[in-house]
GROMACS .gro file of C-alpha atoms in nm:
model
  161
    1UNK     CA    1   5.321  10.687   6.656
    2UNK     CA    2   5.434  10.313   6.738
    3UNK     CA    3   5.590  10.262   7.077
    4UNK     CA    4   5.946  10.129   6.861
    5UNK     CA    5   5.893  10.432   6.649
    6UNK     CA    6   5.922  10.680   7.011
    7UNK     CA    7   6.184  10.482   7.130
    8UNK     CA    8   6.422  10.511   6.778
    9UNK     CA    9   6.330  10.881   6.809
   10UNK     CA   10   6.405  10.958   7.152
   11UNK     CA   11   6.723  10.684   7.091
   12UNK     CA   12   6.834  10.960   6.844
   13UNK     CA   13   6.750  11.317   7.033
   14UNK     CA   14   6.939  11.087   7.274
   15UNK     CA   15   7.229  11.067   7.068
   16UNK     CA   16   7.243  11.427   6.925
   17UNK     CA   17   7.238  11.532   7.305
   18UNK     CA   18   7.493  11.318   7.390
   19UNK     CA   19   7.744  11.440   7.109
   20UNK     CA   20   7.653  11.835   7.188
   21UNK     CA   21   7.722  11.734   7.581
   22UNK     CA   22   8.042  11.619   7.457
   23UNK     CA   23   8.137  11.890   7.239
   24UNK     CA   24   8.055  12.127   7.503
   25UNK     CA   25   8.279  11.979   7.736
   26UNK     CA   26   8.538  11.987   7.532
   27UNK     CA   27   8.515  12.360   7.441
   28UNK     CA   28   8.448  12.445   7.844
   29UNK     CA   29   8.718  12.218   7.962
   30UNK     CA   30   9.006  12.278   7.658
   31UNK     CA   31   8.921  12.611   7.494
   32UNK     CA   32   8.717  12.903   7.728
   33UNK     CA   33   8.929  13.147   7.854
   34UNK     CA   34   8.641  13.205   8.104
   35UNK     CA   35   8.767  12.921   8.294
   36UNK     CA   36   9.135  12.986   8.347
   37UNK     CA   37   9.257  12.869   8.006
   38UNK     CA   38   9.596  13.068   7.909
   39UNK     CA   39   9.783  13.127   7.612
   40UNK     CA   40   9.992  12.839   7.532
   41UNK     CA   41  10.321  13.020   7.632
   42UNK     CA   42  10.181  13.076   7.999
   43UNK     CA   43  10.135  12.709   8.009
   44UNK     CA   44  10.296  12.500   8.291
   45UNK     CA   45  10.222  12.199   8.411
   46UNK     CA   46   9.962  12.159   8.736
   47UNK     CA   47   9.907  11.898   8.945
   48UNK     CA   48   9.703  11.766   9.254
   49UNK     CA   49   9.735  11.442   9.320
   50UNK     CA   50   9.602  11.428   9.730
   51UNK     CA   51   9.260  11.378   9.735
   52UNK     CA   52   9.009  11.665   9.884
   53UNK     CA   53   9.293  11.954   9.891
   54UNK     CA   54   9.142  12.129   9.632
   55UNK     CA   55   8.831  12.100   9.734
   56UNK     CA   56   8.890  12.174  10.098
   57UNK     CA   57   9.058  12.447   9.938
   58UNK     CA   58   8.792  12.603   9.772
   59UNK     CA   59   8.508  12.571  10.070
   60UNK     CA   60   8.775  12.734  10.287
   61UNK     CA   61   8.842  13.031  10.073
   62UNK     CA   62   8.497  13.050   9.957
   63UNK     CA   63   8.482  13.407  10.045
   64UNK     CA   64   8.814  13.520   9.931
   65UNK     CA   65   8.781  13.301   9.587
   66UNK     CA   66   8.433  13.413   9.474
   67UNK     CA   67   8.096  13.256   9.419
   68UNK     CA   68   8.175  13.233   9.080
   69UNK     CA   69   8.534  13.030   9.120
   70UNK     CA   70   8.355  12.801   9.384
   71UNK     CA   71   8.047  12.686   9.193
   72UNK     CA   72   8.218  12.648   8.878
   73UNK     CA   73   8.459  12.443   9.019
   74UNK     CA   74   8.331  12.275   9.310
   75UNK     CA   75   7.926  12.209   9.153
   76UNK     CA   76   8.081  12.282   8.804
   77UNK     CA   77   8.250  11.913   8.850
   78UNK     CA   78   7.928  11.731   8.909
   79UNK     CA   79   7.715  11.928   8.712
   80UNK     CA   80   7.898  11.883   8.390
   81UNK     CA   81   7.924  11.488   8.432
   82UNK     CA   82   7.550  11.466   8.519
   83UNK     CA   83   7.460  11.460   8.145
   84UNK     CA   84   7.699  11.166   8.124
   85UNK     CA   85   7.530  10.927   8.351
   86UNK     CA   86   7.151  11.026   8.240
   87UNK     CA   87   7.217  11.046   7.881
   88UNK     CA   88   7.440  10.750   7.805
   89UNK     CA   89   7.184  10.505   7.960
   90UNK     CA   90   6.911  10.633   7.767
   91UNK     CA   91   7.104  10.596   7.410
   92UNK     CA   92   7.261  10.234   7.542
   93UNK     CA   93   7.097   9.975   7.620
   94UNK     CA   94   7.422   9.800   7.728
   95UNK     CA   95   7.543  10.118   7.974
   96UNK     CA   96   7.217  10.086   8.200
   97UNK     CA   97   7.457   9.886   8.461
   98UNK     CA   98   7.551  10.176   8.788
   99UNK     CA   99   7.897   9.993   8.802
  100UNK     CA  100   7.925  10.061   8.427
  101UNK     CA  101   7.843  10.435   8.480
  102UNK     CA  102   8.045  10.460   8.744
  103UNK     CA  103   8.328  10.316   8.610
  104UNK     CA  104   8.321  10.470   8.264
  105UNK     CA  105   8.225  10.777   8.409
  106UNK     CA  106   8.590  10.743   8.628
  107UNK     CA  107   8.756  10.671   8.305
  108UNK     CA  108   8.598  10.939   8.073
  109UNK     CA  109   8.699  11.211   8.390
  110UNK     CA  110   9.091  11.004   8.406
  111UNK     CA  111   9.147  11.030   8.038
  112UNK     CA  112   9.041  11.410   8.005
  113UNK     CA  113   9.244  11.521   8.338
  114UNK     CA  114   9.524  11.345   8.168
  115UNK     CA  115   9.467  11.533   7.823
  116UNK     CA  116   9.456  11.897   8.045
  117UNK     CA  117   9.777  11.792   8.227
  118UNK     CA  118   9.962  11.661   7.884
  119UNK     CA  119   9.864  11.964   7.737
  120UNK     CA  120   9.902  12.219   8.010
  121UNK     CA  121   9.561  12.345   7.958
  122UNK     CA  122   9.411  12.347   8.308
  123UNK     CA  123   9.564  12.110   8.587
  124UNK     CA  124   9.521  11.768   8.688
  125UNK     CA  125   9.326  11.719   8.964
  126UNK     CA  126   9.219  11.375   9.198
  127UNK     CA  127   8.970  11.587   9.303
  128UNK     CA  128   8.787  11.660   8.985
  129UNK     CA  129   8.785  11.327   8.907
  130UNK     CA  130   8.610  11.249   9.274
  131UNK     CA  131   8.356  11.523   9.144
  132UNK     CA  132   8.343  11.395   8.789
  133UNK     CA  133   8.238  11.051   8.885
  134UNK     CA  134   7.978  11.154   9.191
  135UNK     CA  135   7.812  11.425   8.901
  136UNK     CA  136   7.824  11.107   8.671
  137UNK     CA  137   7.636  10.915   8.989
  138UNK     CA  138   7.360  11.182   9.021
  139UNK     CA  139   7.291  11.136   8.691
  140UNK     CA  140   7.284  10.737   8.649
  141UNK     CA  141   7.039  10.776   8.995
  142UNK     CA  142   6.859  11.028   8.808
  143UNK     CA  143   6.797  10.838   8.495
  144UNK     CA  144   6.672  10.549   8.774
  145UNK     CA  145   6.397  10.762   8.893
  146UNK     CA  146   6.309  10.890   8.575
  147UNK     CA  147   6.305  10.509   8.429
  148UNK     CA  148   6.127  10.397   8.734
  149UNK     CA  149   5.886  10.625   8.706
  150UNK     CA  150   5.801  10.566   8.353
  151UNK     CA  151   5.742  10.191   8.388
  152UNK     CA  152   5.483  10.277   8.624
  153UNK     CA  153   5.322  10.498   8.464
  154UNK     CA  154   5.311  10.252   8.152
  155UNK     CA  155   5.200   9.939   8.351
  156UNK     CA  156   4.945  10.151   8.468
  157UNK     CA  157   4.814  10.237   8.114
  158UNK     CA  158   4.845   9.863   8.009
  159UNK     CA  159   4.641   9.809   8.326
  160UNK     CA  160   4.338  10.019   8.204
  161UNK     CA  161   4.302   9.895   7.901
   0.00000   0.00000   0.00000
């Protein structure tokens, strides 16, 4: 297999990821009832807008709250925008720039708290969007190591031949 051939490929398992990441957020964030979503009558609107509240909130009553409440929503944050910032660097060229993860990460997180708050499906909340954006970090840092990592290991195999 050509080295352009394993990059179109991976390009596109890139790309199918990327769109099932998305799809899956969309389902966990607009449609499971497993994570607070009620009938559209039961619907009001929520709100946080002071930053670190919620989450102070949630280490605080950690006990009280549940394992389960706490690492969905405190780790549940990051971990679901950590696909964002390794995947969309892999598939993009362009979006290999940290300020341009960052920053789209920011805006993908501010235009689907504004969607749950519009809608009344789940609340608006600074806080997830201070989670949303580190989660999109980790990944951007993690697709740095991984990239990293695989240049060396290349320039070593150019090096031996």
């Amino acid at each position: 297999m050509s080295k352009n051939s394993a990059k179109r490929r991976i390009k596109h398992l890139g790309t199918m990821l990327f769109v099932l990441y998305i799809l899956l957020l969309i389902y966990f964030l607009f449609f499971s009832e497993e994570y607070g979503r009620v009938a559209a009558e039961e619907r009001v609107y929520r709100y946080n807008l002071i930053p670190f509240v919620e989450i102070r909130r949630f280490w605080t009553y950690r006990e009280q709250l549940g394992v389960f409440a706490v690492v969905t929503n405190l780790f549940g944050n990051v971990i679901g925008f950590i696909p964002y910032g390794f995947i969309l660097p892999v598939i993009a060229r362009k979006c290999r720039s940290g300020f341009f993860i960052i920053l789209s990460g920011f805006g993908f997180s501010l235009v689907v708290e504004t969607i749950q708050l519009i809608t009344k499906v789940g609340c608006f909340d600074v806080d997830d969007l201070v989670l949303n954006t580190l989660g999109g970090i980790l990944g951007y840092i993690t697709f740095m190591i991984c990239n990293t990592i695989r240049r060396r290991y290349n320039a070593k195999r150019k090096g031996k031949k």
